[in-house]
Short mmCIF file of C-alpha atoms in Angstrom, two decimals:
data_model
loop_
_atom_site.label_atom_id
_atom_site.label_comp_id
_atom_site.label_asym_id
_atom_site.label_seq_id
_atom_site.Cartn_x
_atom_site.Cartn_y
_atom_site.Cartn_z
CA UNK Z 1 -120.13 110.43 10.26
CA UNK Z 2 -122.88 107.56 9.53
CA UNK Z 3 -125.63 109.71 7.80
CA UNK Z 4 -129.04 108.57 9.02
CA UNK Z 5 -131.67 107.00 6.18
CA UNK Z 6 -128.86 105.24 4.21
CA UNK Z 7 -128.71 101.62 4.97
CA UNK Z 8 -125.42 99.68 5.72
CA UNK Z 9 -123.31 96.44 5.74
CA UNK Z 10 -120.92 94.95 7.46
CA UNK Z 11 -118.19 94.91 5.10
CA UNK Z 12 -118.57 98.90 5.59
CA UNK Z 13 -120.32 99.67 2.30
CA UNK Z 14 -123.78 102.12 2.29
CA UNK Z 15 -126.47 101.61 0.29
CA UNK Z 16 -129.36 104.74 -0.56
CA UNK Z 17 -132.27 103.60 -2.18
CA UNK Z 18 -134.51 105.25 -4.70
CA UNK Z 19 -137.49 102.63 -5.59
CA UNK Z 20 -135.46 100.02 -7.29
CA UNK Z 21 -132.48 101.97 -7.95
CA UNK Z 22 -129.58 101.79 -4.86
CA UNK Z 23 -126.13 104.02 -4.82
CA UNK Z 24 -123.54 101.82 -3.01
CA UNK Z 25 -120.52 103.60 -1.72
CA UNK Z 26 -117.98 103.09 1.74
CA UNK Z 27 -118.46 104.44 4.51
CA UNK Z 28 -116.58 107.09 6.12
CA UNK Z 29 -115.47 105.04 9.00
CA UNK Z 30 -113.83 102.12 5.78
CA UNK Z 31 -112.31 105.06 3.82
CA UNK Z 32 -110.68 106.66 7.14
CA UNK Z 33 -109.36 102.93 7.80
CA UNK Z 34 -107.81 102.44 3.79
CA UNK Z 35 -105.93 106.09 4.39
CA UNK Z 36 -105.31 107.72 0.83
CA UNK Z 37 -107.40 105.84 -1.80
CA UNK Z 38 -105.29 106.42 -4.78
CA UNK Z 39 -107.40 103.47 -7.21
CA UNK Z 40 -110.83 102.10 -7.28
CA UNK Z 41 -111.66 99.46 -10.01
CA UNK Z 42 -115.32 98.87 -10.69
CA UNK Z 43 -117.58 96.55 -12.65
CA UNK Z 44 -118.95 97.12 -16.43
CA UNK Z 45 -122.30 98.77 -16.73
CA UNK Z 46 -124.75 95.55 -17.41
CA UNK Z 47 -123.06 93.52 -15.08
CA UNK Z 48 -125.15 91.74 -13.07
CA UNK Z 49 -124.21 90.79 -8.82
CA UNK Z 50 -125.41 88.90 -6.56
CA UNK Z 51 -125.56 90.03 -2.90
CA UNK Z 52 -122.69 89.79 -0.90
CA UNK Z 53 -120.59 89.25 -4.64
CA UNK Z 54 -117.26 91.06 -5.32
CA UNK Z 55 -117.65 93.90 -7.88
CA UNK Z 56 -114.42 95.85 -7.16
CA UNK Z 57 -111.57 96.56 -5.30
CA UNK Z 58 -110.62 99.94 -3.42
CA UNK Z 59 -106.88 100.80 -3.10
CA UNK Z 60 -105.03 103.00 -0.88
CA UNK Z 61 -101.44 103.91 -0.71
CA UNK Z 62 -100.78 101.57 1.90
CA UNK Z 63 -103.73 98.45 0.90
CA UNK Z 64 -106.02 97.06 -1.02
CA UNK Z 65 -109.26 95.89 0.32
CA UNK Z 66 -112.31 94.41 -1.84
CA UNK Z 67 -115.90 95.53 -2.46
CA UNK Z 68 -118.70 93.40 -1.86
CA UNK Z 69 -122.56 94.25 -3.51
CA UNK Z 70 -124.92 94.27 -0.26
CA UNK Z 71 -127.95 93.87 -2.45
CA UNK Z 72 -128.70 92.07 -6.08
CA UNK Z 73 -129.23 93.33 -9.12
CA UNK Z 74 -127.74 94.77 -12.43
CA UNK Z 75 -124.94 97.56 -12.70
CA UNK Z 76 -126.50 100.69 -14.43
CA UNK Z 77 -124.17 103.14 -13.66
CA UNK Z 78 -120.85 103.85 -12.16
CA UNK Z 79 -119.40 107.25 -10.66
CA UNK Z 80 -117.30 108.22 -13.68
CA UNK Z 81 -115.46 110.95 -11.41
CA UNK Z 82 -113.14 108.08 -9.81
CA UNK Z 83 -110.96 107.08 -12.71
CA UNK Z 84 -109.42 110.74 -12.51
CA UNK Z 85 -110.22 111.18 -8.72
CA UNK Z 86 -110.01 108.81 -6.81
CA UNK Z 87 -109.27 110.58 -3.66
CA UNK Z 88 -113.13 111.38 -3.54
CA UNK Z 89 -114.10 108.75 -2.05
CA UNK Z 90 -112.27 109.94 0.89
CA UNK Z 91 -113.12 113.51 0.67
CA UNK Z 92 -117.16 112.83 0.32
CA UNK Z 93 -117.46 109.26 1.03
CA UNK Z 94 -121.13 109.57 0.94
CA UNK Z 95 -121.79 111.77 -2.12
CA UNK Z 96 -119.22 112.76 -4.74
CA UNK Z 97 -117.54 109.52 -3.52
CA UNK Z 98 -120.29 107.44 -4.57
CA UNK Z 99 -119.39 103.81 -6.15
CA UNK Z 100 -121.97 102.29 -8.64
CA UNK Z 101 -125.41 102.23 -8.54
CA UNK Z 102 -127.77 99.27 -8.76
CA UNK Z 103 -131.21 98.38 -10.25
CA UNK Z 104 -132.03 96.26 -7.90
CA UNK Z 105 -133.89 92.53 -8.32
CA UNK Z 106 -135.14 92.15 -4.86
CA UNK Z 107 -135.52 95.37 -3.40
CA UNK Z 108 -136.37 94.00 -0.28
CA UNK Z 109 -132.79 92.81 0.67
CA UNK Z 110 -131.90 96.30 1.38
CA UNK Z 111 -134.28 95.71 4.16
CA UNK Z 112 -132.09 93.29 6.04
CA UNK Z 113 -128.85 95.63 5.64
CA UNK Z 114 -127.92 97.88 8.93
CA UNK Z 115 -129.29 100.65 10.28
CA UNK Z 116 -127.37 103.79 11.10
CA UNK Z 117 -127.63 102.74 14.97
CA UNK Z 118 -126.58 99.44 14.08
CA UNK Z 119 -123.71 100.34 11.73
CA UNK Z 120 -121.90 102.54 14.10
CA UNK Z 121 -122.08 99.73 17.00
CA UNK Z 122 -119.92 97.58 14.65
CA UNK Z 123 -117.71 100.36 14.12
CA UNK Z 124 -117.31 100.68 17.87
CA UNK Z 125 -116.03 97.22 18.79
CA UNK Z 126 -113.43 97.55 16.00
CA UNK D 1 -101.01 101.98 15.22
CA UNK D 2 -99.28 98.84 14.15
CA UNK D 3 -97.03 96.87 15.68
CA UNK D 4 -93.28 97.66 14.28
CA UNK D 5 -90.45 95.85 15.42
CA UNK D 6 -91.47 95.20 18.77
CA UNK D 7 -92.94 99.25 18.85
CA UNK D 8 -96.34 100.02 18.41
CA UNK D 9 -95.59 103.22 15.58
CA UNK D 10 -98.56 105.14 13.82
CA UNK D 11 -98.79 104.53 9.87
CA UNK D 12 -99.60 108.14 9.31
CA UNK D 13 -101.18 111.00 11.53
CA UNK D 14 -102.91 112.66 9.11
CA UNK D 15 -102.98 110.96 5.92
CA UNK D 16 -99.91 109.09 3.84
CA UNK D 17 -99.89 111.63 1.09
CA UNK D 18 -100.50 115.05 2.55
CA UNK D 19 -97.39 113.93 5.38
CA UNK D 20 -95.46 112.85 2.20
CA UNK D 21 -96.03 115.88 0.05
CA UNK D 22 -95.30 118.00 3.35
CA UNK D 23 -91.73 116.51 3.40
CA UNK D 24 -91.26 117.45 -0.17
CA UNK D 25 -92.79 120.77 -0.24
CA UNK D 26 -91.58 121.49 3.25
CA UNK D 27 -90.40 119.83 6.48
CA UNK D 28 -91.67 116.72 7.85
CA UNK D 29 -90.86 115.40 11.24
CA UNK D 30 -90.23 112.00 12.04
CA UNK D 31 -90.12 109.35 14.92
CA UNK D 32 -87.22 106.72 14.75
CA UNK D 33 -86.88 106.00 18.17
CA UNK D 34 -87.05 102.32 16.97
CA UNK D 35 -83.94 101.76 15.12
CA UNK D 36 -80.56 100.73 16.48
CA UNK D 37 -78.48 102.49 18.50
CA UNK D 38 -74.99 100.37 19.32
CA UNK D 39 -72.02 101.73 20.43
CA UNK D 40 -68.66 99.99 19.69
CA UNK D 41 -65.69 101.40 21.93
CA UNK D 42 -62.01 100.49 22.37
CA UNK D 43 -58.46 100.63 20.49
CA UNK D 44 -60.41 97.58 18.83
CA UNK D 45 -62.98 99.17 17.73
CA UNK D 46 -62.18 100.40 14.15
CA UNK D 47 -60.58 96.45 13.75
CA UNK D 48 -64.23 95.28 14.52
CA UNK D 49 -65.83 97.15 12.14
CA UNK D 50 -63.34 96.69 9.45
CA UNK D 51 -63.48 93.22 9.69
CA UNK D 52 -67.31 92.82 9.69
CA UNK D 53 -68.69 95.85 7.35
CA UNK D 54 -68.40 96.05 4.35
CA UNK D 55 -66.96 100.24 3.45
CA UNK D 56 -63.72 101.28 4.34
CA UNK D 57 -63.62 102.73 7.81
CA UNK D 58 -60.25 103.87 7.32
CA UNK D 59 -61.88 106.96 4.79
CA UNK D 60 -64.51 107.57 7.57
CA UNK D 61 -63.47 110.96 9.11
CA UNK D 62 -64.36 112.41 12.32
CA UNK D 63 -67.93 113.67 13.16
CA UNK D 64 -69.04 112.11 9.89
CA UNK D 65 -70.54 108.97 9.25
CA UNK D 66 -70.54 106.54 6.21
CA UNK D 67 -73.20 103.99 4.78
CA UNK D 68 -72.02 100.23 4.94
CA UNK D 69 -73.27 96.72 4.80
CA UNK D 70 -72.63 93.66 7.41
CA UNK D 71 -72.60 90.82 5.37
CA UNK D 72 -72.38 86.88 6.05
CA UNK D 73 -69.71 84.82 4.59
CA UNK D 74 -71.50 84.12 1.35
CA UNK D 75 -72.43 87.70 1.17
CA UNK D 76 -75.95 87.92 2.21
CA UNK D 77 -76.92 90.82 4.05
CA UNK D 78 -77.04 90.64 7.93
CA UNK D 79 -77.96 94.78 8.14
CA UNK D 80 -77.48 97.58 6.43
CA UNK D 81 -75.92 100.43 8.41
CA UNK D 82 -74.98 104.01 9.67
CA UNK D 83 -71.69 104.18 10.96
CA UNK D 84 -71.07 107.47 12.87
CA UNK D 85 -67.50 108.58 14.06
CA UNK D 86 -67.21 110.11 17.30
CA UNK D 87 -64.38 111.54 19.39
CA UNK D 88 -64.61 108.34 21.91
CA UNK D 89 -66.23 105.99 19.94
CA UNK D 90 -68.19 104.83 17.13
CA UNK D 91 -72.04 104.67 17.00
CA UNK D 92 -73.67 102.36 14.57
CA UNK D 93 -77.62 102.93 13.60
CA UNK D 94 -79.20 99.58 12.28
CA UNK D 95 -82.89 98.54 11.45
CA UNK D 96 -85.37 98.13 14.41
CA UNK D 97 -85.85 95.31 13.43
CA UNK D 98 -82.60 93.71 13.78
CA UNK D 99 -81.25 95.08 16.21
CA UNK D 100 -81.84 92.08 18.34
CA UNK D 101 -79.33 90.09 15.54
CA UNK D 102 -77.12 93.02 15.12
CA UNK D 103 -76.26 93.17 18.97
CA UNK D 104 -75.38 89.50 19.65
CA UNK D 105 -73.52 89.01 16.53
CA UNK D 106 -71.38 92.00 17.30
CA UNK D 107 -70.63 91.17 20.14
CA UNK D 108 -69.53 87.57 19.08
CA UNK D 109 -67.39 89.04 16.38
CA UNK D 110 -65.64 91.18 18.98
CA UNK D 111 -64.64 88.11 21.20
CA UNK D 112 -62.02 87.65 18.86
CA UNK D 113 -60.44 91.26 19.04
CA UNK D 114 -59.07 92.71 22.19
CA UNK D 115 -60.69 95.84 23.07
CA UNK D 116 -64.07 96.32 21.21
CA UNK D 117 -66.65 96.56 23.53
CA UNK D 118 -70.34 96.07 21.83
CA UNK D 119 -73.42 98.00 23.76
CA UNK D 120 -76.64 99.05 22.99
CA UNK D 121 -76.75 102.82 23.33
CA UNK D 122 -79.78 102.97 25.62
CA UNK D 123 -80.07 106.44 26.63
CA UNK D 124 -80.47 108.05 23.14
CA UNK D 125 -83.52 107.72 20.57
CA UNK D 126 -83.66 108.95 17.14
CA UNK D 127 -85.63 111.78 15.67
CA UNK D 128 -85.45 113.12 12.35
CA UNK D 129 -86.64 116.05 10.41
CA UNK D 130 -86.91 116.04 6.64
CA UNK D 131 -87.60 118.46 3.80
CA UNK D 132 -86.37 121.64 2.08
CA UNK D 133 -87.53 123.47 5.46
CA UNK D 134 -85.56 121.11 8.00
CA UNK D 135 -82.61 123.13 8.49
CA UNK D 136 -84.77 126.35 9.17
CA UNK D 137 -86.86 124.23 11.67
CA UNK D 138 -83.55 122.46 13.29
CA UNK D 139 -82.21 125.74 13.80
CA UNK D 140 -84.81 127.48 14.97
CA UNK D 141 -86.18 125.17 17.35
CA UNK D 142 -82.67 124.08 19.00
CA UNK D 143 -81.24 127.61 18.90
CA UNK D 144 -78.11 126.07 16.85
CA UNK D 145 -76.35 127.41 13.56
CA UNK D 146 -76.39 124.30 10.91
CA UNK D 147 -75.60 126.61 7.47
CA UNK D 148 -71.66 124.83 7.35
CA UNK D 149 -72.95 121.11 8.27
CA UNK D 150 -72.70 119.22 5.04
CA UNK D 151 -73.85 116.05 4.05
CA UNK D 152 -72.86 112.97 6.68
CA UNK D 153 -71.36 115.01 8.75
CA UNK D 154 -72.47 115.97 12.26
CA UNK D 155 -72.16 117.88 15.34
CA UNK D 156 -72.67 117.82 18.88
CA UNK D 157 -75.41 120.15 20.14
CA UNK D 158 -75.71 120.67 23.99
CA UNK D 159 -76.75 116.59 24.22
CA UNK D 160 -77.77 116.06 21.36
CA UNK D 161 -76.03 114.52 18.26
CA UNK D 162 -77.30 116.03 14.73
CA UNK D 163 -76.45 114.44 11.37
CA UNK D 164 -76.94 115.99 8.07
CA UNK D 165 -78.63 112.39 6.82
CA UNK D 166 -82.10 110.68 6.08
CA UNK D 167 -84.07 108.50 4.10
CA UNK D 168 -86.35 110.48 1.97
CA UNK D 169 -84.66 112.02 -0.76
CA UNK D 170 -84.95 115.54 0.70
CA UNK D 171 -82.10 117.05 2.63
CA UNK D 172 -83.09 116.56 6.52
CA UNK D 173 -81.41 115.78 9.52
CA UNK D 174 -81.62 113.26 11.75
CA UNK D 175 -81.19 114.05 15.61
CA UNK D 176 -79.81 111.64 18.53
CA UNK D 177 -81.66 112.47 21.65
CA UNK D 178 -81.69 111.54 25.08
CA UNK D 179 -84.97 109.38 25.80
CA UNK D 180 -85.35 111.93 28.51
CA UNK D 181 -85.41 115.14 26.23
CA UNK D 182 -87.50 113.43 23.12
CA UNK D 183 -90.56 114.88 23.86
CA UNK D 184 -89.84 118.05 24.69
CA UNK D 185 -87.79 118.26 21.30
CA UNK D 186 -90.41 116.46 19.45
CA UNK D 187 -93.21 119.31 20.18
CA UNK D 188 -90.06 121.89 19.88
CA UNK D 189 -89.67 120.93 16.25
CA UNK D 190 -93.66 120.33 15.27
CA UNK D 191 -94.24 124.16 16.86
CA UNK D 192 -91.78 125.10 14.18
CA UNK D 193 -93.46 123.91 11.93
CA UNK D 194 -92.18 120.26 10.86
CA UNK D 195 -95.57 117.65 10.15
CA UNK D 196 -95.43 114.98 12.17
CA UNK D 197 -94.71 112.07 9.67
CA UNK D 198 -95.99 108.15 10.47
CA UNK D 199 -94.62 104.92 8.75
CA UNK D 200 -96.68 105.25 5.69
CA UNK D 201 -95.23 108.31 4.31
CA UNK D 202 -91.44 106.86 5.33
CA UNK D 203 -92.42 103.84 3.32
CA UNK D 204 -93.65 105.73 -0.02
CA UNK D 205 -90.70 108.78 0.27
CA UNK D 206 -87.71 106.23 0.64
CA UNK D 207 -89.32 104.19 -2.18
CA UNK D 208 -89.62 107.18 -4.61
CA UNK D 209 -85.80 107.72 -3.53
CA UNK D 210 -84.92 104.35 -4.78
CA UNK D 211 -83.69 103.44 -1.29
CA UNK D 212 -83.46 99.51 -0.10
CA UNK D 213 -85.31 98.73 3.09
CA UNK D 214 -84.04 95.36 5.43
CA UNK D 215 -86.74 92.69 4.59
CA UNK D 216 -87.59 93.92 1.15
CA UNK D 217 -84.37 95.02 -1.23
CA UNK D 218 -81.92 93.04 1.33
CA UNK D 219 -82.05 90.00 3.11
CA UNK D 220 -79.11 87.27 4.14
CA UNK D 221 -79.69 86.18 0.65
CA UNK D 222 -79.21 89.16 -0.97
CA UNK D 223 -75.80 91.45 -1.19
CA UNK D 224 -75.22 95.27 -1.70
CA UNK D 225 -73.38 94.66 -5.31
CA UNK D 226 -77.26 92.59 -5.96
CA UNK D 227 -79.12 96.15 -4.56
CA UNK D 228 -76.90 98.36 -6.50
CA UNK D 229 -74.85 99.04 -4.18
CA UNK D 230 -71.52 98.02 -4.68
CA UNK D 231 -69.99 101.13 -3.66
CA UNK D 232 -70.38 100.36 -0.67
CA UNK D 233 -68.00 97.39 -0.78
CA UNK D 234 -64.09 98.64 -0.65
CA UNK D 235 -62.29 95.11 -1.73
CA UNK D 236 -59.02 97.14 -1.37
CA UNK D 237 -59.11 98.05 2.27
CA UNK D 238 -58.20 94.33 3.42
CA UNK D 239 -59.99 91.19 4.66
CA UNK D 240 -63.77 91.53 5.82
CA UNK D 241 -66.37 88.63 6.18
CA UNK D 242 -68.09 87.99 2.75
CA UNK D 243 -65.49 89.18 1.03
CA UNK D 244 -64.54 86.22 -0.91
CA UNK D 245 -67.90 85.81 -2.01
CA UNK D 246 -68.51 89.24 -2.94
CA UNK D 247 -65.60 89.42 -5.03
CA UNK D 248 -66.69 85.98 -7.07
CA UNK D 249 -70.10 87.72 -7.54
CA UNK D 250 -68.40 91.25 -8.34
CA UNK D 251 -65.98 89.26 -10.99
CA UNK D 252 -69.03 87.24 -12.25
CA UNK D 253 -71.47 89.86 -11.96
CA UNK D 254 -74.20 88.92 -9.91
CA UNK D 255 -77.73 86.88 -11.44
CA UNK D 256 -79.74 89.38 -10.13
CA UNK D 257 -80.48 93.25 -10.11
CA UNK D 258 -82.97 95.60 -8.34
CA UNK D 259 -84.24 97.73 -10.75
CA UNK D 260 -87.12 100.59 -10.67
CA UNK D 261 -90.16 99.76 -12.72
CA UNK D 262 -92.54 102.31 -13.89
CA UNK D 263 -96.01 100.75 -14.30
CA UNK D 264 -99.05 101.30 -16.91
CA UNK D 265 -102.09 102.11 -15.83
CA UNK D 266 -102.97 102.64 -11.85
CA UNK D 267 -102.47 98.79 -10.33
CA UNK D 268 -99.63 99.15 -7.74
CA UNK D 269 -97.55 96.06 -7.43
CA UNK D 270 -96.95 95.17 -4.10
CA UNK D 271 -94.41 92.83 -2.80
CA UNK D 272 -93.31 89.10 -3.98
CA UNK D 273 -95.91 89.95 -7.02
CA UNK D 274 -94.26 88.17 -10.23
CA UNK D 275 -92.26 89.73 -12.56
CA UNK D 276 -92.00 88.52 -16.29
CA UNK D 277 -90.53 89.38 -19.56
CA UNK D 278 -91.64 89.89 -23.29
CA UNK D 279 -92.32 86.31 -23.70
CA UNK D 280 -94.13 86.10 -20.35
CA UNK D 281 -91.12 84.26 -18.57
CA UNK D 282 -91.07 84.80 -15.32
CA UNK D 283 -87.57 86.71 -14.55
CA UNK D 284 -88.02 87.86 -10.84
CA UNK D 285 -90.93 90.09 -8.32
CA UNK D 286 -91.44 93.13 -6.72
CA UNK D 287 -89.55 93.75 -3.57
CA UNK D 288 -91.69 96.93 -3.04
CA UNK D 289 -94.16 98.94 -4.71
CA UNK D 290 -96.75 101.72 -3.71
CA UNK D 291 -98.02 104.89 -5.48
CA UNK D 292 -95.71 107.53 -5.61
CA UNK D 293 -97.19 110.63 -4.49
CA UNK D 294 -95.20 112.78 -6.32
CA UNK D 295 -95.19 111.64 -9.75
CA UNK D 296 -98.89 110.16 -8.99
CA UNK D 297 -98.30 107.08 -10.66
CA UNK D 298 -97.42 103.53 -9.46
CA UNK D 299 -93.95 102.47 -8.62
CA UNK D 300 -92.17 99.59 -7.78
CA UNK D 301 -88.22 98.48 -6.91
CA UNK D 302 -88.25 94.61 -8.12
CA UNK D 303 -85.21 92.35 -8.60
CA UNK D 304 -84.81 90.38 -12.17
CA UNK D 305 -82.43 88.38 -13.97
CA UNK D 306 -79.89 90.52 -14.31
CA UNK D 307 -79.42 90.39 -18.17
CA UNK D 308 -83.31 91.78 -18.29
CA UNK D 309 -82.17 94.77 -15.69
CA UNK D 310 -81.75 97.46 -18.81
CA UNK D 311 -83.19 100.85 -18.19
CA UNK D 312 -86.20 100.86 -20.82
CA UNK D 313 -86.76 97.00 -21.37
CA UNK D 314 -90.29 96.62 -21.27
CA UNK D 315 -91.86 93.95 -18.88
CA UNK D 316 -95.03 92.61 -17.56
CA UNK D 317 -96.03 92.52 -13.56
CA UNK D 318 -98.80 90.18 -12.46
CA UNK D 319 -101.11 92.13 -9.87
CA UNK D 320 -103.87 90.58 -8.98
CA UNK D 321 -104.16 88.07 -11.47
CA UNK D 322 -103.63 90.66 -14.01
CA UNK D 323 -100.74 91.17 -16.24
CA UNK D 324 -99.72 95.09 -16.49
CA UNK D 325 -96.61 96.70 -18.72
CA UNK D 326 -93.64 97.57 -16.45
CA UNK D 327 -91.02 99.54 -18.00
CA UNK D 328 -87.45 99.72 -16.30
CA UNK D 329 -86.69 102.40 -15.27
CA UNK D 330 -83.80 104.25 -12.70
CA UNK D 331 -84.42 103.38 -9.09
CA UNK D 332 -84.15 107.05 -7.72
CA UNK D 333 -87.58 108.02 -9.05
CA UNK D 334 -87.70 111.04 -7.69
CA UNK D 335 -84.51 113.51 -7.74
CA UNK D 336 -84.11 116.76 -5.33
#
């Protein structure tokens, strides 16, 4: 369940990048970890984060963990699905259960973020 | 898993809310094996309890059991407990947790009665099944007829003791078991169909009940008559530790009061968060608080000054640095 070609962190969020636009969102392994996510509170479109900023916070029934931005740059969208359903981010964690996503300053940061091989080694020692 | 009390328990086994709405839709099946077993025996043993719970024993009839509080001398809660009435003796069911209090200061208690022998009950564990389903599943799987049992009362089963009783809000049952037979009986009753249940979905279906929980509604500062549950505590049925100071707080009415509190919005207070009024004075916190599954909204049990404890008085929670409208509300959230 750590799709190949998306890049990660290790605060367990994904990144996919499309020239200077990134779509952050948790990983399956994080969302499987929170149980039920029943709230997920998000920046305003404009706002601008640096890398390794909070920009949110992801609840579940039973905890609330934050979100940290793995990359910088400006908010230009966010998944408008998640105020009503929440619980997608556990059902599709890596597409209907997509966060925000980013225009990104430095695109090259997402260079220094995890690779799929690398990503599921961290999971492993958990 | 987590640790629990000393037991390493799952928080859920498939996820909080699909083993929650299970229970209400159907059956769910859990595993108590942590909590208390003691059994008090002896022509003292009814003096014992009398004199250290807080419910008249004395009303108790056979094969039932009744809900009652041991409290300290100022009337802060040591446990809150199950007292079962058997034909040889009595069996009390406290919280894992204390268990490890319960025991030693029972046994203390009884040096000063003749006859009351305190011991943990060693050979039994708890089970218990939950949900509109339950008694089909009970029956089915243990091959015994539980259509007459009514609520808090019990029977013997081959070797096994089954109480019409839970925690949940749903009708259930919960099943005494020896430690030798609990696994066997555990699959018995999943292959009938009840879902295997963890601590998550205990946690969020007592809460939408409105039921206290040791280390969150009661603690040796707190008393029943501050949870709600004064009923609990007979005055007339003679002397009992904490009485005195029970009956100054009954007279006086006690400073504060757990009360439910629906919340705005979808922030879900979670414990010692503050609790304030209209003027943004702080008045109390939240005791517990998750989101309720059923009513898909956030919930919380809270104690405030008890003039503020007025089903519809609006009040603010602070969660997360935020403030968020609270409105009081009944503590049984959810109703069968």
């Amino acid at each position: 369940m750590i799709p190949e070609g998306l890049k990660y962190s290790k605060n367990h969020e994904w990144l996919k990048t499309d020239g200077n636009l990134a779509t952050i969102g948790i990983s399956h392994y994080a969302q499987d970890q929170l149980g039920d996510v029943v709230y997920v509170e998000l920046p305003a479109v404009g706002k601008e984060l640096k890398a390794g900023e909070e920009f949110g916070v992801v609840e579940s029934v039973k905890s609330v963990s934050s979100l940290y931005s793995p990359v910088s740059g400006k908010v230009v969208e966010i998944n408008p699905s998640l105020g009503d359903s929440p619980q997608l981010v556990n059902e599709d964690p890596y597409a209907k259960g997509w966060l925000l996503k980013l225009e990104m300053i430095n695109p090259s940061e997402a260079q220094s973020l995890l690779s799929a091989a690398d990503y599921k080694k961290i999971t492993e020692t958990k | 898993m987590v640790p629990f009390a000393g037991w390493e328990m799952p928080v859920s086994y498939k996820s909080i809310i699909s083993e929650h709405n299970a229970v209400r839709a159907r059956a769910g099946i859990f595993d108590v094996g942590h909590m208390g077993l003691i059994k008090i025996v002896g022509d003292g043993a009814a003096t014992l309890i009398q004199k250290t719970a807080t419910n008249d024993l004395s009303k108790l009839s056979l094969n039932h059991c009744q809900y009652s509080v041991l409290c300290n001398e100022s009337g802060g809660t040591i446990d809150d407990l199950l007292i079962y009435k058997l034909p040889m003796y009595y069996l009390i069911v406290c919280n894992a947790s204390n268990t490890e209090k319960v025991l030693p200061y029972l046994k203390k208690q009884a040096k000063e009665i003749e006859h009351a022998d305190v011991s943990l009950y060693e050979n039994y564990c708890m089970l218990s099944v939950q949900g509109p389903r339950s008694e089909d599943i009970v029956s089915q799987a243990l091959n015994v007829p539980l259509a007459g049992l009514r609520r808090n009362q019990l029977l013997w089963w081959r070797d096994i003791i089954i109480s019409k009783t839970g925690y949940t809000g749903e009708d259930g049952y919960e099943l005494m078991v020896a430690k030798k037979e609990v696994a066997k009986i555990w699959e018995a009753l999943i292959a009938a169909g009840a879902q295997p249940c963890g601590l998550g979905a205990r946690d969020t279906l007592r809460l939408e009940a409105g039921f206290p929980l040791y280390g969150h509604e009661y603690d040796e500062e707190t008393s029943p008559i501050e949870v709600g549950y004064g009923w609990a505590v007979k005055f007339d049925k003679g002397d009992f530790i904490g009485k005195a100071a029970l009956l100054k707080q009954k007279k006086e009415g006690p400073k504060k009061k757990l009360v439910g509190l629906e919340i705005d919005g979808r922030l879900i207070a979670r414990s010692d968060d503050s609790v304030f009024d209209k003027e943004l004075k702080l008045i109390g916190k939240v005791t517990s608080g998750t989101f309720s599954p059923t009513l898909k909204k956030p919930i919380a049990l809270a104690y405030v000054a008890a003039k503020e404890a007025i089903l519809g008085n609006q009040l603010n929670i602070e969660i997360r640095g935020k403030k968020v409208a609270a409105k009081v509300v009944a503590k049984s959230f959810y109703k069968r």
